Every structure is written in C-alpha cells, then in structure tokens.
XYZ file of N, CA and C in Angstrom:
519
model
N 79.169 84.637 117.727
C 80.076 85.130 116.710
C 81.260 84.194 116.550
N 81.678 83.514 118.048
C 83.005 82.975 117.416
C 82.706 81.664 117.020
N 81.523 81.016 116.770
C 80.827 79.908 116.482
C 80.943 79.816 114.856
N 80.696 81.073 114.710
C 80.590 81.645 112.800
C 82.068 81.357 112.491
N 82.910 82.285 112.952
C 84.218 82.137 112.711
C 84.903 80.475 112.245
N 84.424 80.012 113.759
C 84.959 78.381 113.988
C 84.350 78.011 112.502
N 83.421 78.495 112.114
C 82.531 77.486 111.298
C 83.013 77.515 109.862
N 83.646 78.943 109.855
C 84.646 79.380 108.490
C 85.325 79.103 108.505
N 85.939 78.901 109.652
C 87.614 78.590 109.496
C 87.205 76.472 109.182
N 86.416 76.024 109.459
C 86.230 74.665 109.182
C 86.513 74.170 108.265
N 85.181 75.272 107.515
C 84.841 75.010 105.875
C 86.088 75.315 105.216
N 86.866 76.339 105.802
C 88.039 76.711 104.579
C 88.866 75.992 104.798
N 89.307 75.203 105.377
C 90.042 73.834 105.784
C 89.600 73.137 104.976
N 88.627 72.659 105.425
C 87.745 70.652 104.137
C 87.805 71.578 102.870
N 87.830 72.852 102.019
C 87.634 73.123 101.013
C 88.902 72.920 100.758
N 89.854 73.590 100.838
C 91.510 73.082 101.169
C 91.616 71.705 100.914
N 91.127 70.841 101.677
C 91.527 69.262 101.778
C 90.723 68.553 100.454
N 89.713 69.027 100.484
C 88.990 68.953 99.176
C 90.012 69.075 97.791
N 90.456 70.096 97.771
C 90.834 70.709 96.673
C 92.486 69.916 96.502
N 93.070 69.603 97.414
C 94.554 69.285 97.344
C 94.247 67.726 96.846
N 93.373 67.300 97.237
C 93.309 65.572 96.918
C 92.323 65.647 95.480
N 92.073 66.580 95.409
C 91.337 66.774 93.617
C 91.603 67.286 92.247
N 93.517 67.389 93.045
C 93.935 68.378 91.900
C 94.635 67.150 90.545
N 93.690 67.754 89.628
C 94.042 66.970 88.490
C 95.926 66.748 87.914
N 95.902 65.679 87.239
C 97.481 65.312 86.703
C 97.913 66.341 85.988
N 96.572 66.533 84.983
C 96.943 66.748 83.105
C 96.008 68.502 83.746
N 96.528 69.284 84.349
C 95.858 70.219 84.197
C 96.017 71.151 83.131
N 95.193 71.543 82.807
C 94.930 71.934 80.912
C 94.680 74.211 81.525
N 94.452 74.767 80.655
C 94.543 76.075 80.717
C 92.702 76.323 81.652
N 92.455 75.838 81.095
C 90.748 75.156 81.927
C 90.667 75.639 83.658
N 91.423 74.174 83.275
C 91.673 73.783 84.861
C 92.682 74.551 85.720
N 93.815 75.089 84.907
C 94.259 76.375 85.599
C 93.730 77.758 86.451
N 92.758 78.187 85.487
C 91.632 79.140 85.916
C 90.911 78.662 86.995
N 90.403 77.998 86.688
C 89.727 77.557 88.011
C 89.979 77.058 89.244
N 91.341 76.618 88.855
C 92.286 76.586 90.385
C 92.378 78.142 90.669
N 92.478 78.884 89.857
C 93.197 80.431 90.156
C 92.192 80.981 90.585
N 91.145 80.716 90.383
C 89.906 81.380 90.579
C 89.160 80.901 92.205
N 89.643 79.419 92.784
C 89.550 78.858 93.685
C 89.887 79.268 94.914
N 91.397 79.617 94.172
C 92.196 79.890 95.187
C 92.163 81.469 95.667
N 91.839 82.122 94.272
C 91.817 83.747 94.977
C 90.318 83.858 95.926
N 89.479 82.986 96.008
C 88.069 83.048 96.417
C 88.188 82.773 97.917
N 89.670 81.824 98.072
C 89.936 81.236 99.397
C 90.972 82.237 100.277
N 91.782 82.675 99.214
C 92.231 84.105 100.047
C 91.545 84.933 100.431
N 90.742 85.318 100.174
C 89.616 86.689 100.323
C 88.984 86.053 101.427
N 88.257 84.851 101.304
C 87.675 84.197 102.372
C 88.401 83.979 104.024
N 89.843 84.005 103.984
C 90.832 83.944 104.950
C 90.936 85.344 105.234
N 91.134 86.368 104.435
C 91.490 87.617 104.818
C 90.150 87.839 105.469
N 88.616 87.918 105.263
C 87.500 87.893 106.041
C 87.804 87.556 107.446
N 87.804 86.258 107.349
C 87.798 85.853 108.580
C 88.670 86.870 109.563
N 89.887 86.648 109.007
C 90.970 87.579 109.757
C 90.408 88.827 109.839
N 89.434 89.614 109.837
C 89.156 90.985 109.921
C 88.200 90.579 111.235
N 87.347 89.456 111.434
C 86.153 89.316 111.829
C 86.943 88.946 113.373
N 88.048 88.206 113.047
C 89.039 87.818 114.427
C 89.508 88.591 115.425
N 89.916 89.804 114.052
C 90.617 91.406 114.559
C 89.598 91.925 115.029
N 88.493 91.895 115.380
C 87.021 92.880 115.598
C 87.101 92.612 116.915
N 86.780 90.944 116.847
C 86.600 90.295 118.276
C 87.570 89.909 119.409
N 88.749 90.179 118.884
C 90.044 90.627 120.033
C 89.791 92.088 119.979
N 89.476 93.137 119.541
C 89.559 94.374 120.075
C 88.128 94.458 120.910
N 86.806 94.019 120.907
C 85.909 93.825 121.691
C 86.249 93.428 122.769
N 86.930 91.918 123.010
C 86.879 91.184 123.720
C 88.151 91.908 125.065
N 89.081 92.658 124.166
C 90.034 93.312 124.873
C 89.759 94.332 125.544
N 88.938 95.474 125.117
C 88.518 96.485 125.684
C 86.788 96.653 125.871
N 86.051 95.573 125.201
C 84.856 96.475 125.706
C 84.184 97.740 125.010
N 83.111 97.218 124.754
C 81.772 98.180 124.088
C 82.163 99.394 124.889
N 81.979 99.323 126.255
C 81.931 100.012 127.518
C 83.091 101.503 127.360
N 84.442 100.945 126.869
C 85.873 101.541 126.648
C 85.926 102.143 125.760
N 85.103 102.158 124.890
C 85.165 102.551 123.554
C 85.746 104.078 123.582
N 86.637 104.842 122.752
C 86.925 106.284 122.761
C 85.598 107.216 122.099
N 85.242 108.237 122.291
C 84.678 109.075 121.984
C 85.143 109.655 120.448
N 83.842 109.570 119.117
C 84.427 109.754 118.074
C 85.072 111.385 117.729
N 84.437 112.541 118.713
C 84.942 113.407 118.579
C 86.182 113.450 119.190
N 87.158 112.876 119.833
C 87.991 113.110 120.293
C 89.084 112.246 118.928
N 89.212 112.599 117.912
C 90.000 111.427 116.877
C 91.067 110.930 117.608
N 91.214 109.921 117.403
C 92.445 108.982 118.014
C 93.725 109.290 116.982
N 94.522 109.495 117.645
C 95.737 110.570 116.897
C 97.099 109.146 116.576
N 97.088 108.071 117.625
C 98.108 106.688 117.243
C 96.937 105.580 116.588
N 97.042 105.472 115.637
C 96.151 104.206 114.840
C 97.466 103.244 114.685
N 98.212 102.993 115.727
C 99.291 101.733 115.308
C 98.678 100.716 116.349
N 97.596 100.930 116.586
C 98.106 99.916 118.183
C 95.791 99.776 117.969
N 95.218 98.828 118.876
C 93.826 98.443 118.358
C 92.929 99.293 119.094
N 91.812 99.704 118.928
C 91.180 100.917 119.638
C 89.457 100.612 118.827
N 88.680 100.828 119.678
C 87.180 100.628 119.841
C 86.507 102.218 119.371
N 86.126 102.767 118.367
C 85.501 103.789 118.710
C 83.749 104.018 118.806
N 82.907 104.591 119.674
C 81.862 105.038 119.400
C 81.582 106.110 118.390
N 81.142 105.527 117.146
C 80.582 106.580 116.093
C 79.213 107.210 116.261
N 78.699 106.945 116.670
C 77.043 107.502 116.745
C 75.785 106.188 117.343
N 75.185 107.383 118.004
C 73.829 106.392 118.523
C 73.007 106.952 117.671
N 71.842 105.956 117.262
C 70.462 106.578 116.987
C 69.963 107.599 117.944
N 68.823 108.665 117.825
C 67.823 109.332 118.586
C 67.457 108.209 120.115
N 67.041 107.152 119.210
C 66.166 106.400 120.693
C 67.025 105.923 121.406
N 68.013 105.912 121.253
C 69.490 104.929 121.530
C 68.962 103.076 121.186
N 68.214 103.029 120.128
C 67.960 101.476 120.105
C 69.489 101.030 119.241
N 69.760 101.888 118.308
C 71.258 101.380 117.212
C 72.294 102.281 117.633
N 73.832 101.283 117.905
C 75.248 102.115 118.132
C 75.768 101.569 117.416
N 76.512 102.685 116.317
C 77.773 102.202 115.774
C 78.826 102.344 116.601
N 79.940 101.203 116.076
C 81.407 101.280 116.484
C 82.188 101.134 115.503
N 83.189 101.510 115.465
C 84.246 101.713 114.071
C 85.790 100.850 115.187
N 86.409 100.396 114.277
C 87.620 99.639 114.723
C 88.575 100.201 114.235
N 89.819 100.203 114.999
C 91.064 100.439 114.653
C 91.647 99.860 115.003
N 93.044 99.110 114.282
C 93.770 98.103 113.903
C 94.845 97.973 113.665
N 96.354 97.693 113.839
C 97.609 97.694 113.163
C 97.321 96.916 111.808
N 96.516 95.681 111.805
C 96.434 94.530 110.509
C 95.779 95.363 109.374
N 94.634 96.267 109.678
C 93.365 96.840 108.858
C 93.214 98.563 109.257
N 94.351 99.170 110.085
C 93.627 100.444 109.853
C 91.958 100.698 110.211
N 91.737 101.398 109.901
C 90.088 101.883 110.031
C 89.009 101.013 110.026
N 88.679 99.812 109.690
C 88.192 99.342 108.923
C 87.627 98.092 109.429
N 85.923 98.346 109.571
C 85.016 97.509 110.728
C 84.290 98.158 111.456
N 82.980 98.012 111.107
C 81.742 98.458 112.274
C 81.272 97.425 112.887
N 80.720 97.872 114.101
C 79.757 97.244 114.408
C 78.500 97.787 115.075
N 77.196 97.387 114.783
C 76.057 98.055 114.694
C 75.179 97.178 116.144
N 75.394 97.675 117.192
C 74.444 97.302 118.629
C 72.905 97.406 118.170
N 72.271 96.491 117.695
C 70.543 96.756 117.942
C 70.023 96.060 119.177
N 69.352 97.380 119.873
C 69.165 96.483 121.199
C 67.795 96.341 120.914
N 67.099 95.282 121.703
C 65.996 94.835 122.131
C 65.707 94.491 122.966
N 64.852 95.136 123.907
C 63.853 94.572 124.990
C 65.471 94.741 126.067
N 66.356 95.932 125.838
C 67.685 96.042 126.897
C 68.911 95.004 126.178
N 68.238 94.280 125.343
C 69.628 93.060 125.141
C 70.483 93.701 123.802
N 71.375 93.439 124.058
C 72.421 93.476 122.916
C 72.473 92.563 121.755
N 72.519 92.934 120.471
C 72.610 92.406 119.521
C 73.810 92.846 118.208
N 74.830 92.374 118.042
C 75.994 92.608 117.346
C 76.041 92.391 116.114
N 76.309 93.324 115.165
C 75.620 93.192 114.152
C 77.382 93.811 113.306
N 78.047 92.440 112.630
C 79.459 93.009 112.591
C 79.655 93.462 110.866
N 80.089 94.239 110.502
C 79.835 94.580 108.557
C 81.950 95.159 108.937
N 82.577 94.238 108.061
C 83.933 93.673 108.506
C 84.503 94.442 106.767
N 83.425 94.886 106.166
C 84.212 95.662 105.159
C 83.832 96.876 104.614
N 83.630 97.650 105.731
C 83.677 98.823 105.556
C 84.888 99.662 106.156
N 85.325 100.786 105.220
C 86.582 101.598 106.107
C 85.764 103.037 106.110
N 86.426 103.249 107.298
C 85.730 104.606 107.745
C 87.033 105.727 108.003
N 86.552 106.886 108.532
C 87.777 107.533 108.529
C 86.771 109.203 109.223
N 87.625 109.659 110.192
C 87.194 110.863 110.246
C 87.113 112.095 109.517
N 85.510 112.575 109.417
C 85.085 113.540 108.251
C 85.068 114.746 109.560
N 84.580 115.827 107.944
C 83.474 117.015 108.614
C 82.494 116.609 109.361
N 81.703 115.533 108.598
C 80.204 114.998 109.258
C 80.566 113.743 110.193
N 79.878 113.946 111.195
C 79.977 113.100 112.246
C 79.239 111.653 111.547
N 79.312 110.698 111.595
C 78.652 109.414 111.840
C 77.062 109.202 112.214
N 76.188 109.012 111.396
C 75.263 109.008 111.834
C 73.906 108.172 111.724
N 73.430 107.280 112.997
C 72.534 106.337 112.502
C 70.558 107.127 112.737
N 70.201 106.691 111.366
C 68.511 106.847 111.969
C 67.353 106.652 111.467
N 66.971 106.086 112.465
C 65.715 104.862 112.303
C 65.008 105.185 111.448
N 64.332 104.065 110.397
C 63.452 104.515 109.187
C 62.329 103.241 109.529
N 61.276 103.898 110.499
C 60.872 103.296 110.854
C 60.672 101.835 112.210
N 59.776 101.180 112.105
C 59.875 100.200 113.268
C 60.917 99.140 112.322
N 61.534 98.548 111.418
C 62.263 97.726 110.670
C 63.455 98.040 109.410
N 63.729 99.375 110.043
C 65.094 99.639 109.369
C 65.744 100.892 110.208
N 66.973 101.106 109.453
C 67.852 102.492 109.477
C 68.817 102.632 108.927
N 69.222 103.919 108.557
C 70.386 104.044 107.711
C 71.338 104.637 108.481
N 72.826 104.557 108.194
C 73.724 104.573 108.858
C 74.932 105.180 107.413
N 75.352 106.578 107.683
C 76.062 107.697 107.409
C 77.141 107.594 108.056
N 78.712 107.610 107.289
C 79.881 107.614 107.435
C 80.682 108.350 106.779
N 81.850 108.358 107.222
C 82.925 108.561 105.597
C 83.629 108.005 105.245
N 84.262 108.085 104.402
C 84.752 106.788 103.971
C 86.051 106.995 103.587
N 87.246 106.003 103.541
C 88.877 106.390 103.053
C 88.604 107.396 102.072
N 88.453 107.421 101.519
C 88.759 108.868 99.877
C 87.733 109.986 100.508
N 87.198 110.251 101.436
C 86.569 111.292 101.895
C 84.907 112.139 101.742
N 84.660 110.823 100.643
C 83.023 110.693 100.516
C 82.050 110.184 101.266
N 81.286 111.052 101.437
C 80.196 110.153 102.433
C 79.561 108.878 102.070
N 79.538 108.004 103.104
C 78.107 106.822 102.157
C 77.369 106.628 103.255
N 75.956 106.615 102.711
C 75.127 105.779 103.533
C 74.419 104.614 102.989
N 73.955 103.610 103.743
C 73.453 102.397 103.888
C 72.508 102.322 104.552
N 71.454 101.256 103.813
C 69.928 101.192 104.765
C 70.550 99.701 104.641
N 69.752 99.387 106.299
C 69.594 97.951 106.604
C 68.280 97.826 107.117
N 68.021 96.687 106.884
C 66.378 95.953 107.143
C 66.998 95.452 107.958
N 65.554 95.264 109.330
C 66.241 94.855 110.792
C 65.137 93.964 111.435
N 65.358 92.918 111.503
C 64.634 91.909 112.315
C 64.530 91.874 113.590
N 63.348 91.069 113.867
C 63.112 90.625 115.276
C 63.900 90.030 116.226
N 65.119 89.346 115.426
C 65.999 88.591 115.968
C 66.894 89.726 116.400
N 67.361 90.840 116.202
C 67.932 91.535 116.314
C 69.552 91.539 115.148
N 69.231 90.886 114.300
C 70.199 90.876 113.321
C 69.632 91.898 112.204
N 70.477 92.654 111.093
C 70.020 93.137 110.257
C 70.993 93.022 108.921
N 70.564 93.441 107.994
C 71.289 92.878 106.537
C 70.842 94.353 105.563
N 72.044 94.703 104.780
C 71.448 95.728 103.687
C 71.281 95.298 103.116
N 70.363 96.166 102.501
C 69.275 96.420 101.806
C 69.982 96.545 100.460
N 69.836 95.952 99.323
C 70.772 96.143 98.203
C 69.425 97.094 97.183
C-alpha cells in the first residue's frame, strides 16, 4: 500500500514539474480552462492520497486487532479510531470504517482473506455513519459480495465487488 501512495505522490510531483515548465506565455481563455481543469484534477488527486495516508496511520497506529466494536458507537470522533463494521457469515470478508479529525467518517477497508492471509482492500471514498441497520457484508458466491452501510444523509447503500484470486477486489459498476 505505501508503495501505491509513494507512487502517487511521484506522479503528482513530475505532473507538477511537467506542468510549471509548460505553462504557456500568451495563455488564451483555452488554455485557461485547461490549466483550471488540470489543476482541480491535481487537487482531488492530493486530497486522495491524503485520505489513503490518514487510513494507514490509523492502521499502522492501532491495528486491525484494536479496532472498537461497531455496536458500541464511538461518542469523540475528534481524535483517529479503527472501527469493526461487520464480518461476512464465513468470516472470509471484514469491513472497517475509519475515523478521523482530517475526514470524519470516511474510509473502509475490506480484509479478504485467503488460504488465512490478509488482503486489504482500501475504498478511501466512502462515508459511513451509524444507522438503524448494522453494516453488512455477504458473499455472492465463490467471486463476489456485497457490502451494506449507511451513509452521511442516512440512506442505505450497497455495493457488489468482484473478487479475485489475488485477493484484491473492485466494484462492480
């Protein structure tokens, strides 16, 4: 994971260095936009990262292991906190939900284990929030599952992800 990071934070650098040594004299209404358009693409891309950073200092700080119990709601969201949202039936998929001073609620991460091993599976823009309905992941089959939350405004959503051998998985659009 922090290989990915390094690898974003690279690219958004040389795109940066790229872009400062390419910026035209005579910029025309054109070329305005598309700086504007550049640049809001590179903020969003920085604010990413920064969510993906915030995930992996609250992992790295406390531990899968530490995580709070989602029925017990965590009552100070000023300060960073790990929660367990739900296991699958087989216990092969665990969600975790993040809490954050930078982001509030906002960050899962989805454990697919295989063969005992851990596989981290991080989705850095989702916000969650405690409902009526508990959190809930389940298997659709040997190569997927869907995964039930709630969400800031108080609607449920769920999401199917297709799940590989590698132990990575991706939704399903």
């Amino acid at each position: 994971m922090k290989k990915q990071v390094y690898t974003r934070i690279w690219i958004l650098l040389l795109s940066l260095f790229i872009m400062g040594c390419s910026k035209p004299t005579n910029a025309g209404p054109i070329d305005a936009l598309v700086e504007n358009d550049q640049t809001s693409m590179l903020q969003a891309e920085t604010e990413q990262l920064s969510r993906w950073e915030v995930m992996d200092r609250i992992v790295e700080n406390y531990g899968l292991n530490n995580a709070q119990g989602y029925q017990n709601e965590i009552e100070d969201r000023s300060k960073d906190t790990i929660v367990l949202l739900c296991q699958s039936e087989s216990g092969k998929y665990t969600a975790y939900g993040f809490i954050s001073p930078e982001y509030g609620q906002t960050g899962i991460l989805i454990d697919n284990i295989i063969d005992g091993e851990s596989n981290w599976n991080y989705f850095d823009d989702y916000t969650w929030t405690y409902g009526d309905s508990k959190p809930a992941l389940s298997e659709q089959g040997e190569y997927g599952v869907t995964f039930t939350y709630t969400q800031e405004n108080g609607s449920e959503q769920t999401v199917y992800y297709d799940t590989f051998d590698t132990g990575t998985m991706s939704v399903r659009e």
